[in-house]
């Protein structure tokens, strides 16, 4: 077949994959990301206000011309849904708009001549309200959600500043997400590396058994495994009963609804992603390198540090990365096993997406998480290409 | 008798029901090049691994320089080991590979650099010190492995079929290089191989192994010319094994008789009349003419061209005899009747 005829065939063969990725991956990703930064409501509802307020200096209420444009735009909103969205948008920037806007709209509709908004409500003399209107109408894009995702906001003057303490805990949650993921990664590494070494050193049915034991959890639903841990970790669960029966502990050790339980359960769930990459690298290392190191005078521990560990680094790094990145997005396990103080960023995203119907905020938090992950991955690629062993 | 440098005393190694090394006694002297030769599964590599410390003997004693070593872990034995597939560290440069045993011994950087350079020069790889092992050819990797095993001046160098992965020409070159190093540095080398020509080329002494036991140990000459057993005769070089029955042993000369009733005289060897034996005669020792004492008549079945010589395959006395013939105008052709002969000195009686 000629080269020219092969191309359409090749394209047709990968078309299902391409379509799948487009519809179920690229499109939702784009939608969520654009929802995080787009802010079209105010510009659509108040089309003239943006340019009318562009030259306003923000020190006092704008002049009568700008107020007249605002009044005209308010009068021309026919769609109650759009008006509702506008009020919600403005209210989220500055509380108080809900009552102010409905009062203003009613007043403006009753008196078609009235253009002095301060006469309708005293609050229109406060520049803070006008600042909110100006910000909302200035552009169809906003960085409000992105800033809020990391506990920042814009001051009335437009500078980026920290949110007042106690308003939002996204940064704390993000930091906690990273700490828990790191703990899980370290735990997986400490358990997974020796395990992979043992699995690589035996052969036949023993290796199959060891690998099967690691893979088995992957064949069970995450929810089932988490529920099982829920039972095991309880105060009168199997682990605590055993500890007390053995006399190792006088009372139940708190293992559930705290950080310990989350790390234990997540380590169990993510262990295969650490063991398998390390195992696959280890079995590729020639068997006689460790004997060679010993014959050259290296004691077992030094031979491990100088020969086996450097050679298995690629497995260690990709395993750690797999575990760490999967852990960053964990939702069900911390939600069921953890306490209120152990919720990770994904549960906050879930809250905004399904609980508060604030898709913009969910999208913004998603972007922050995605960015953090991409930065880590780039770092990994740097490191990996630096110490790549020549094939 | 002086204490041997390396001594095996009644050393056995058993894996489950399988006895791999059976009651081995072996003495190797300082500065000696000893090859362990045998087919795969004959236990030769296991012996090397026990000497290096990677396997523990099931019973018996191994000593090196008067010191019992079989409880010593490998990293304390101070033996250079050259492995079958070189076992170079792929993540280190050539120089770092060679410096590895020195850094394990806490040799200072400056001295280590100097010794690495000397070792690289010794194997003629000075220019490649910054390369990774994967960037080297098989022969170069072999030289690096050799330099690494020698740089820390070990008391013994063990080599486990180190030339097996090289092509013929390179292998022959390396054989000469290793022999040269052995002579220059006065090394004690234990060399495992299944290639008999390699063992004959390089060794001071050869131990021929079969099923965990030494069949024969001796100089290449002794092994080749006077094989102690039929196994050795067949394993080393090419030989004709002519079935015969011992007839009489009268003083200096013994006589045997072939199946067709022909009587031959063989070298000094005590034989019981009636004993079933084999005569081992090397193909190059049989002349395609009746000039020697023992003459056998036969028919040429095949003539094989080998460049510098011909091989004649002859049916004689109900057996097949192979002999080597110089190329000449008068070469026999298939179907010719031929008279062969060999001297009693050139045939060696082994048990059947």
XYZ file of C-alpha atoms in Angstrom, chain B residues 32 42 46 48 53 59 71 92 108-109 134 137 146 148 156-157 164 212 223 249 255 260 262 274 276 285 290 324 347:
29
model
C 49.937 -20.732 39.266
C 30.283 -30.482 36.062
C 30.231 -23.844 41.800
C 34.754 -20.940 41.833
C 32.394 -16.743 48.816
C 31.029 -29.676 53.965
C 33.211 -18.571 56.797
C 29.515 4.415 36.318
C 42.906 8.327 48.838
C 41.667 10.069 45.690
C 27.542 0.377 27.289
C 32.701 -3.214 22.594
C 40.001 -7.357 34.042
C 38.844 -3.699 37.827
C 43.895 -14.465 43.808
C 42.091 -13.693 40.554
C 32.702 -16.907 26.417
C 31.514 -32.824 40.534
C 46.280 -34.050 29.964
C 51.782 -57.495 29.522
C 49.825 -56.068 23.750
C 39.311 -58.630 14.015
C 44.865 -58.135 14.890
C 41.178 -60.137 28.959
C 38.251 -54.557 27.888
C 49.490 -39.271 15.329
C 52.612 -48.312 6.913
C 44.832 -36.189 9.747
C 48.535 -44.570 21.821
